[in-house]
XYZ file of C-alpha atoms in Angstrom:
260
model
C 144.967 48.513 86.830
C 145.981 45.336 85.003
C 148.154 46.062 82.399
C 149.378 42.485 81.693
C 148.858 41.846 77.654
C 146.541 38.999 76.729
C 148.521 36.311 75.328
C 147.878 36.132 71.416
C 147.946 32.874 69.553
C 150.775 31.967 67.779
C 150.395 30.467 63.912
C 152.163 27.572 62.306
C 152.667 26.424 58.754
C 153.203 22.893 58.085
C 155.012 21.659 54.663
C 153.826 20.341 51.666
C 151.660 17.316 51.263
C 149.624 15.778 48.307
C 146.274 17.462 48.328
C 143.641 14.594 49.451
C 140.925 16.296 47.219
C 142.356 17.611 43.715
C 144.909 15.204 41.896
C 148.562 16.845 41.104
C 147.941 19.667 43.842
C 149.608 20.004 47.397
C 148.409 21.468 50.262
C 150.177 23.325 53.119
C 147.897 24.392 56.605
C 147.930 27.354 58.764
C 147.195 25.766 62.503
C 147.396 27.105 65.799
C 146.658 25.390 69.370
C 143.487 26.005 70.860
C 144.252 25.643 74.593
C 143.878 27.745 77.939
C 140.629 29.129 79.231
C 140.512 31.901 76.184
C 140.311 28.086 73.553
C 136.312 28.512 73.235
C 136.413 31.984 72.328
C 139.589 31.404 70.041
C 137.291 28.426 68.366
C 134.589 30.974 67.499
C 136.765 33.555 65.933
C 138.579 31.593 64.290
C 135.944 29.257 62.805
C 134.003 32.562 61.709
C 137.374 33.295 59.834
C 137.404 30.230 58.051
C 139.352 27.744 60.186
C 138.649 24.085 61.237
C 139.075 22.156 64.200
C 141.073 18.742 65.022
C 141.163 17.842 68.817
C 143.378 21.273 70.232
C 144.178 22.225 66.797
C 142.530 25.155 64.456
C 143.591 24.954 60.878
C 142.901 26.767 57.430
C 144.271 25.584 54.408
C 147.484 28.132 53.220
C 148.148 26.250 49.665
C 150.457 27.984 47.029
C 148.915 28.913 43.837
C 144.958 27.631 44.979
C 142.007 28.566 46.646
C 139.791 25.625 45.951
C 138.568 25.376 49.889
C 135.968 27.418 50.564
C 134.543 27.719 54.285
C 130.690 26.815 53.789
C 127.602 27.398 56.599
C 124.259 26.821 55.923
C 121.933 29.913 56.791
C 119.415 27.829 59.419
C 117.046 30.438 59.642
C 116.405 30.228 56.331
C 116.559 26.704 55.308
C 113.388 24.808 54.326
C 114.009 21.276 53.090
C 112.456 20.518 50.331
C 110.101 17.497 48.919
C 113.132 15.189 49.173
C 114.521 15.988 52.255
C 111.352 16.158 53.725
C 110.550 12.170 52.801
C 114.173 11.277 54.379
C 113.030 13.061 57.359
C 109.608 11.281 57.515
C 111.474 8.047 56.565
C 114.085 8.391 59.520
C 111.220 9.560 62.246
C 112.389 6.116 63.947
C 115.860 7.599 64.944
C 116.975 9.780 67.830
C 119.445 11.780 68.154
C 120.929 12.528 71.947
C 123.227 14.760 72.779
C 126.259 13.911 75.262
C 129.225 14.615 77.042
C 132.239 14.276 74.105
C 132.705 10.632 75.900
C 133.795 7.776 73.617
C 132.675 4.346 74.036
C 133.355 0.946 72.526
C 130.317 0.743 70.847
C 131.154 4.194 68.905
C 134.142 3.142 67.647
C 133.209 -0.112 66.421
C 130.753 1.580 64.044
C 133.717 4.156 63.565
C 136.140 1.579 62.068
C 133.259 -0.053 59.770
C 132.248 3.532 58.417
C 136.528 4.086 57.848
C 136.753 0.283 56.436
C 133.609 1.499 53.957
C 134.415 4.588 53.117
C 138.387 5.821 53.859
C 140.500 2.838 53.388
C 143.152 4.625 52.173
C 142.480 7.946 53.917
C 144.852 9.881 56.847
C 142.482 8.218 58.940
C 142.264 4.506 57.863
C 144.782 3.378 60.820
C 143.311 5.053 63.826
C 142.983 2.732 66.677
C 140.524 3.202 70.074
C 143.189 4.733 71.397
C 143.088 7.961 68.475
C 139.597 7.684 68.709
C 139.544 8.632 72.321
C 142.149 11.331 71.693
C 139.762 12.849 68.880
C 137.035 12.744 71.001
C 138.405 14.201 74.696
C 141.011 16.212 73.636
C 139.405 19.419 73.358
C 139.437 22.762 75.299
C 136.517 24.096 73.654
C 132.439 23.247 74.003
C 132.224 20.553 72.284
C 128.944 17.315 72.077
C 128.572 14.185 70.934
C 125.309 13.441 68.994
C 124.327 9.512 69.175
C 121.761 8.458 66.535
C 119.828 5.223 67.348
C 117.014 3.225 65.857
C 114.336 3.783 68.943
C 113.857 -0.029 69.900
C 110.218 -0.818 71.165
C 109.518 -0.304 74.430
C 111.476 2.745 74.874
C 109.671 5.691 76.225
C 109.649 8.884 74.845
C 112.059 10.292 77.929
C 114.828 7.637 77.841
C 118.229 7.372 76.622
C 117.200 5.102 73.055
C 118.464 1.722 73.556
C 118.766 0.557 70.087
C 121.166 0.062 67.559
C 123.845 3.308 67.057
C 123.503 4.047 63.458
C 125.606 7.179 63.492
C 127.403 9.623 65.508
C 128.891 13.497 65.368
C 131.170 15.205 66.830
C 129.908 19.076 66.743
C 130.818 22.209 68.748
C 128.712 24.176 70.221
C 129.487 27.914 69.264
C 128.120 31.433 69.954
C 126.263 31.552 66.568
C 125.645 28.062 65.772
C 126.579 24.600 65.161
C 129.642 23.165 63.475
C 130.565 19.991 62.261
C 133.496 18.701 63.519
C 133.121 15.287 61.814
C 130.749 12.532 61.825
C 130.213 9.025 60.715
C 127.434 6.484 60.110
C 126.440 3.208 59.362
C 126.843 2.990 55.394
C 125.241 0.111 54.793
C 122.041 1.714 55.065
C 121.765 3.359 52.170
C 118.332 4.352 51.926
C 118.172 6.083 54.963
C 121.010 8.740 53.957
C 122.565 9.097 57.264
C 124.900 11.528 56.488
C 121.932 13.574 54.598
C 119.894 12.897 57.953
C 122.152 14.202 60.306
C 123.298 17.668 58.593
C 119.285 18.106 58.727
C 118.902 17.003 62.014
C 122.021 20.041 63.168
C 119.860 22.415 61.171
C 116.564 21.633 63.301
C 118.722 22.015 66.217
C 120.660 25.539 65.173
C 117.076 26.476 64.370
C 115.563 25.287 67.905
C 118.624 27.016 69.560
C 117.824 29.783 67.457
C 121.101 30.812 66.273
C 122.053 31.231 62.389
C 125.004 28.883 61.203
C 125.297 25.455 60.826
C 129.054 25.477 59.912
C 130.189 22.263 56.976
C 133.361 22.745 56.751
C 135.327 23.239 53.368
C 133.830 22.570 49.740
C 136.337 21.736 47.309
C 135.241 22.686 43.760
C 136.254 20.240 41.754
C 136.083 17.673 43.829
C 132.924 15.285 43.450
C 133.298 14.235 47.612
C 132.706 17.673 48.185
C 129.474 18.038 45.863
C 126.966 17.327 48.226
C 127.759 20.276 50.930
C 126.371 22.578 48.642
C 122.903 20.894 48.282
C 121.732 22.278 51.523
C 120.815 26.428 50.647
C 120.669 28.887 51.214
C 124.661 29.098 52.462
C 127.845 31.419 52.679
C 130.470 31.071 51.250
C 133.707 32.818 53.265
C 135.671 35.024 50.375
C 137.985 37.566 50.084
C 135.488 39.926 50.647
C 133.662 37.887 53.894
C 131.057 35.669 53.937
C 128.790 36.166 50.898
C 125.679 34.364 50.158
C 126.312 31.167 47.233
C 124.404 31.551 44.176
C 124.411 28.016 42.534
C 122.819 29.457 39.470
C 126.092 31.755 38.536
C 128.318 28.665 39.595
C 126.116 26.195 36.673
C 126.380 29.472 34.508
C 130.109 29.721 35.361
C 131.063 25.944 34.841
C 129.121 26.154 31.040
C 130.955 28.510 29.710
C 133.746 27.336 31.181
C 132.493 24.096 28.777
């Protein structure tokens, strides 16, 4: 008989730092390692519970006085775009999406610095060189993919690798009851293809396909207008006090006006 105890993760608390999402707060994070041949398991229970992933790392937000993130996955089994989403599909039926080894490459990270140069100049992230690139990538004990999205260029049949140009790229994991969105990043100078928009769809036709229930986003931020659009995609959970409850946008609206 093997009476040896399972090792149990042990939790961290970092200090304060300005919040990067609600002016005047600061944050503080829970984190723990996820290493060892238990890390994929750890990654599921933990994500379920409301943490986050960064390379070996799970975090949750522990902040002092707020509770502004809120974990958010989209219910795939339910989700039907609508008219909208539907025309960005139809209007992106040119890309392709592969999925592959969590390998980075030059090419990736080119189009990573011009989406940070766009979009987080003066984020945590603005400085990263190949180098952290590659360490956000491989560093990871847990099943994790990369999803390429290219422009098919002609000529390309329907079973090869697309050869065109990389308009966007995730990082997801690959969990027991779904997908979840470790980061990702896109070309943002096409605008009217909504890349980002694009590829949470394109992780919901996959959870679907796969057919497990969650396509996990990440936090929402009320409050905080970068956060807005994660809650476009419903129906969703939203983790509480009391577990994962369905969102209800209509009590939110009816919350914020008489809040007015």
């Amino acid at each position: 008989m093997n009476t040896q105890a399972t090792p149990s993760p042990q939790f961290y608390l970092t200090a304060p730092a300005a919040c990067p999402y609600l002016a005047g707060e600061m944050e503080r994070k829970v984190f723990t390692h996820l290493v060892g041949h238990r890390a994929a398991e750890m990654n599921d229970l933990l994500t379920q519970g409301g943490f986050r992933r960064s390379q070996n790392i799970a975090y949750r937000p522990a902040c002092e006085g707020c509770r502004a993130c809120v974990s958010v996955r989209i219910l795939a089994g339910e989700f039907e775009p609508g008219r909208t989403m539907r025309k960005l599909i139809a209007s992106n039926r040119d890309i392709v999406g592969t999925m592959l080894p969590p390998q980075p490459t030059t090419e990736q990270f080119s189009l990573f610095r011009r989406y940070l140069d766009d979009r987080h100049q003066r984020g945590g992230m603005s400085d990263m060189s190949a180098l952290d690139y590659a360490i956000m990538v491989e560093d990871t004990h847990v099943n994790t993919r990369l999803i390429e999205y290219r422009i098919r260029a002609p000529g390309d049949g329907i079973g090869d690798k697309p050869k065109g140009e990389l308009v966007g790229v995730a990082l997801t994991d690959m969990m027991s009851d779904g997908l979840s969105m470790v980061y990702s990043f896109f070309n943002t100078r096409l605008e009217k293809r909504s890349l980002g928009t694009y590829m949470i769809l394109d992780h919901i036709s996959r959870t679907k396909t796969l057919g497990l229930p969650h396509v996990y986003l990440g936090y929402w931020v009320k409050g905080s207008s970068k956060m807005n659009y994660k809650t476009r995609y419903q129906p969703q959970e939203h983790l509480t006090p009391r577990g994962w409850e369905r969102y209800r946008p209509e009590e939110d609206a009816l919350e914020n006006a008489f809040l007015r």
